[in-house]
Amino acid sequence: MSADGSRLIAQSGALLLLETLRVTGLDRTLSKQLQRWRPARAIHDPGKIIADLAVSLALGGHCLADIALLRSQPEPFGPTAVDPTVSRLIDRLAIDTTKALKAIRAALAIAREHARALAGSAAPETNDQLIPIDLDATIVLARSDKENATPTWKKTFGFTP
């Protein structure tokens, strides 16, 4: 992003999530933990697909196909799997949900410990409880009577502040 408006992305809040994935190593750890579900000739990494799905959910997505929001902006999000690839991965993971969830939870635990190590004495005491973070991505409604105006992907007229 730049202040002069020459390089803007619609979902700039996702940059915080992407940087968190990178700094905590969750992106690499997910890739490692989910490697067994990657077909031999696959182009897309299962760990990246799962991370992309998480980011799309955080941005307000409701279903697997909402990953298209990331695919529409390849500069910040990188190569994003197409819907059939995402569906096939979910099908493969669903064959043994116990192992798949165990792998994802292991990746989260490793990344969480890495984040705590990075924070050192500044790490909050959580007593193994989640820390809620409220990132407000609420659309501010603004009715548009312009000719050919179309609603946002959340089916309203407006913008995100």
mmCIF file of C-alpha atoms in Angstrom:
data_model
loop_
_atom_site.group_PDB
_atom_site.id
_atom_site.type_symbol
_atom_site.label_atom_id
_atom_site.label_comp_id
_atom_site.label_asym_id
_atom_site.label_seq_id
_atom_site.Cartn_x
_atom_site.Cartn_y
_atom_site.Cartn_z
ATOM 1 C CA MET A 1 0.000 0.000 0.000
ATOM 2 C CA SER A 2 1.076 3.553 -0.504
ATOM 3 C CA ALA A 3 -0.236 6.869 0.745
ATOM 4 C CA ASP A 4 -0.486 8.321 -2.748
ATOM 5 C CA GLY A 5 -3.158 5.808 -3.739
ATOM 6 C CA SER A 6 -1.114 4.203 -6.486
ATOM 7 C CA ARG A 7 -1.067 0.799 -4.788
ATOM 8 C CA LEU A 8 -4.188 0.075 -2.785
ATOM 9 C CA ILE A 9 -5.870 -3.130 -1.761
ATOM 10 C CA ALA A 10 -9.506 -3.435 -0.819
ATOM 11 C CA GLN A 11 -8.912 -5.532 2.284
ATOM 12 C CA SER A 12 -5.907 -3.857 3.900
ATOM 13 C CA GLY A 13 -6.816 -5.332 7.300
ATOM 14 C CA ALA A 14 -5.733 -8.689 5.936
ATOM 15 C CA LEU A 15 -2.143 -7.462 5.828
ATOM 16 C CA LEU A 16 -2.017 -7.782 9.622
ATOM 17 C CA LEU A 17 -3.166 -11.384 9.329
ATOM 18 C CA LEU A 18 -0.638 -12.168 6.608
ATOM 19 C CA GLU A 19 2.180 -10.672 8.626
ATOM 20 C CA THR A 20 1.060 -12.609 11.712
ATOM 21 C CA LEU A 21 1.101 -15.831 9.685
ATOM 22 C CA ARG A 22 4.628 -15.052 8.504
ATOM 23 C CA VAL A 23 6.136 -13.856 11.799
ATOM 24 C CA THR A 24 4.696 -16.693 13.891
ATOM 25 C CA GLY A 25 5.693 -19.248 11.267
ATOM 26 C CA LEU A 26 2.122 -20.522 11.076
ATOM 27 C CA ASP A 27 2.270 -20.440 7.278
ATOM 28 C CA ARG A 28 5.317 -22.734 7.182
ATOM 29 C CA THR A 29 4.088 -24.936 10.033
ATOM 30 C CA LEU A 30 0.696 -25.491 8.381
ATOM 31 C CA SER A 31 2.491 -26.462 5.188
ATOM 32 C CA LYS A 32 4.648 -28.948 7.038
ATOM 33 C CA GLN A 33 1.798 -30.441 9.088
ATOM 34 C CA LEU A 34 -0.534 -30.807 6.083
ATOM 35 C CA GLN A 35 2.102 -32.122 3.662
ATOM 36 C CA ARG A 36 0.639 -35.655 3.797
ATOM 37 C CA TRP A 37 -2.564 -34.363 2.127
ATOM 38 C CA ARG A 38 -0.689 -32.837 -0.822
ATOM 39 C CA PRO A 39 -0.961 -34.925 -4.001
ATOM 40 C CA ALA A 40 2.319 -35.667 -5.776
ATOM 41 C CA ARG A 41 1.768 -33.256 -8.687
ATOM 42 C CA ALA A 42 -0.163 -30.570 -6.805
ATOM 43 C CA ILE A 43 0.656 -26.937 -7.459
ATOM 44 C CA HIS A 44 -1.049 -25.480 -4.383
ATOM 45 C CA ASP A 45 0.179 -26.184 -0.876
ATOM 46 C CA PRO A 46 -2.555 -27.448 1.513
ATOM 47 C CA GLY A 47 -1.176 -25.252 4.307
ATOM 48 C CA LYS A 48 -1.502 -22.128 2.155
ATOM 49 C CA ILE A 49 -5.028 -23.091 1.145
ATOM 50 C CA ILE A 50 -6.083 -23.513 4.787
ATOM 51 C CA ALA A 51 -4.407 -20.212 5.714
ATOM 52 C CA ASP A 52 -6.153 -18.499 2.776
ATOM 53 C CA LEU A 53 -9.496 -19.904 3.921
ATOM 54 C CA ALA A 54 -8.877 -18.547 7.421
ATOM 55 C CA VAL A 55 -8.027 -15.109 6.031
ATOM 56 C CA SER A 56 -11.125 -15.125 3.809
ATOM 57 C CA LEU A 57 -13.277 -16.005 6.834
ATOM 58 C CA ALA A 58 -11.675 -13.206 8.846
ATOM 59 C CA LEU A 59 -12.544 -10.821 6.019
ATOM 60 C CA GLY A 60 -16.197 -11.814 6.241
ATOM 61 C CA GLY A 61 -16.383 -14.828 3.957
ATOM 62 C CA HIS A 62 -19.106 -17.395 4.547
ATOM 63 C CA CYS A 63 -18.157 -20.313 2.328
ATOM 64 C CA LEU A 64 -15.225 -21.914 0.522
ATOM 65 C CA ALA A 65 -15.929 -19.943 -2.662
ATOM 66 C CA ASP A 66 -15.303 -16.667 -0.802
ATOM 67 C CA ILE A 67 -11.596 -17.389 -1.175
ATOM 68 C CA ALA A 68 -12.107 -15.651 -4.542
ATOM 69 C CA LEU A 69 -11.728 -12.379 -2.636
ATOM 70 C CA LEU A 70 -8.049 -13.231 -2.135
ATOM 71 C CA ARG A 71 -7.646 -14.513 -5.676
ATOM 72 C CA SER A 72 -8.862 -11.144 -6.997
ATOM 73 C CA GLN A 73 -5.819 -9.426 -5.463
ATOM 74 C CA PRO A 74 -2.736 -11.567 -6.131
ATOM 75 C CA GLU A 75 -0.182 -8.926 -5.115
ATOM 76 C CA PRO A 76 -0.708 -9.132 -1.347
ATOM 77 C CA PHE A 77 -2.154 -12.658 -1.171
ATOM 78 C CA GLY A 78 -0.024 -14.507 -3.707
ATOM 79 C CA PRO A 79 -1.270 -17.418 -5.793
ATOM 80 C CA THR A 80 -4.634 -18.563 -4.478
ATOM 81 C CA ALA A 81 -6.194 -21.914 -5.301
ATOM 82 C CA VAL A 82 -9.303 -22.074 -7.478
ATOM 83 C CA ASP A 83 -12.573 -23.359 -6.022
ATOM 84 C CA PRO A 84 -12.282 -26.965 -7.285
ATOM 85 C CA THR A 85 -8.785 -27.272 -5.786
ATOM 86 C CA VAL A 86 -10.038 -25.959 -2.444
ATOM 87 C CA SER A 87 -12.981 -28.374 -2.503
ATOM 88 C CA ARG A 88 -10.734 -31.341 -3.301
ATOM 89 C CA LEU A 89 -8.468 -30.479 -0.355
ATOM 90 C CA ILE A 90 -11.426 -30.246 2.005
ATOM 91 C CA ASP A 91 -12.657 -33.617 0.683
ATOM 92 C CA ARG A 92 -9.215 -35.152 1.358
ATOM 93 C CA LEU A 93 -9.086 -33.669 4.866
ATOM 94 C CA ALA A 94 -12.636 -34.866 5.580
ATOM 95 C CA ILE A 95 -11.670 -38.490 4.935
ATOM 96 C CA ASP A 96 -9.906 -38.498 8.312
ATOM 97 C CA THR A 97 -10.989 -35.412 10.208
ATOM 98 C CA THR A 98 -9.303 -36.590 13.395
ATOM 99 C CA LYS A 99 -5.838 -36.635 11.792
ATOM 100 C CA ALA A 100 -6.493 -33.435 9.832
ATOM 101 C CA LEU A 101 -7.626 -31.499 12.898
ATOM 102 C CA LYS A 102 -4.738 -32.900 14.904
ATOM 103 C CA ALA A 103 -2.306 -31.640 12.239
ATOM 104 C CA ILE A 104 -3.904 -28.181 12.147
ATOM 105 C CA ARG A 105 -3.964 -27.950 15.954
ATOM 106 C CA ALA A 106 -0.293 -29.004 16.086
ATOM 107 C CA ALA A 107 0.592 -26.217 13.643
ATOM 108 C CA LEU A 108 -1.339 -23.702 15.751
ATOM 109 C CA ALA A 109 0.385 -24.861 18.949
ATOM 110 C CA ILE A 110 3.842 -24.553 17.371
ATOM 111 C CA ALA A 111 3.057 -21.063 16.030
ATOM 112 C CA ARG A 112 1.570 -20.005 19.388
ATOM 113 C CA GLU A 113 4.730 -21.095 21.220
ATOM 114 C CA HIS A 114 6.881 -19.280 18.668
ATOM 115 C CA ALA A 115 4.807 -16.107 19.167
ATOM 116 C CA ARG A 116 5.200 -16.394 22.951
ATOM 117 C CA ALA A 117 8.952 -16.865 22.556
ATOM 118 C CA LEU A 118 9.148 -13.781 20.332
ATOM 119 C CA ALA A 119 7.175 -11.728 22.857
ATOM 120 C CA GLY A 120 9.344 -12.890 25.754
ATOM 121 C CA SER A 121 8.452 -11.154 29.011
ATOM 122 C CA ALA A 122 5.903 -8.991 27.155
ATOM 123 C CA ALA A 123 3.740 -12.048 26.380
ATOM 124 C CA PRO A 124 0.340 -11.808 28.091
ATOM 125 C CA GLU A 125 -0.610 -14.364 30.717
ATOM 126 C CA THR A 126 -3.500 -16.294 29.244
ATOM 127 C CA ASN A 127 -3.799 -19.307 31.550
ATOM 128 C CA ASP A 128 -4.286 -21.289 28.324
ATOM 129 C CA GLN A 129 -7.323 -19.168 27.415
ATOM 130 C CA LEU A 130 -7.809 -17.490 24.048
ATOM 131 C CA ILE A 131 -7.203 -13.753 23.864
ATOM 132 C CA PRO A 132 -10.090 -12.102 21.995
ATOM 133 C CA ILE A 133 -9.068 -9.535 19.411
ATOM 134 C CA ASP A 134 -11.854 -7.406 18.002
ATOM 135 C CA LEU A 135 -10.945 -6.268 14.491
ATOM 136 C CA ASP A 136 -13.871 -4.253 13.249
ATOM 137 C CA ALA A 137 -14.423 -4.842 9.543
ATOM 138 C CA THR A 138 -18.023 -3.705 9.609
ATOM 139 C CA ILE A 139 -19.322 -2.198 6.423
ATOM 140 C CA VAL A 140 -20.626 1.323 6.884
ATOM 141 C CA LEU A 141 -23.877 1.394 4.963
ATOM 142 C CA ALA A 142 -24.158 4.111 2.359
ATOM 143 C CA ARG A 143 -27.040 3.879 -0.079
ATOM 144 C CA SER A 144 -26.098 4.542 -3.684
ATOM 145 C CA ASP A 145 -28.680 5.673 -6.193
ATOM 146 C CA LYS A 146 -26.144 5.800 -8.998
ATOM 147 C CA GLU A 147 -27.073 4.145 -12.238
ATOM 148 C CA ASN A 148 -25.767 0.567 -12.468
ATOM 149 C CA ALA A 149 -24.574 0.602 -8.827
ATOM 150 C CA THR A 150 -24.065 -2.904 -7.482
ATOM 151 C CA PRO A 151 -23.925 -4.060 -3.871
ATOM 152 C CA THR A 152 -20.752 -5.111 -2.103
ATOM 153 C CA TRP A 153 -19.879 -8.779 -1.701
ATOM 154 C CA LYS A 154 -21.844 -8.618 1.582
ATOM 155 C CA LYS A 155 -24.967 -7.671 -0.416
ATOM 156 C CA THR A 156 -25.124 -4.064 0.844
ATOM 157 C CA PHE A 157 -24.114 -0.654 -0.412
ATOM 158 C CA GLY A 158 -21.273 0.859 1.563
ATOM 159 C CA PHE A 159 -17.595 0.815 2.389
ATOM 160 C CA THR A 160 -15.216 -0.419 5.057
ATOM 161 C CA PRO A 161 -13.606 2.386 7.060
#
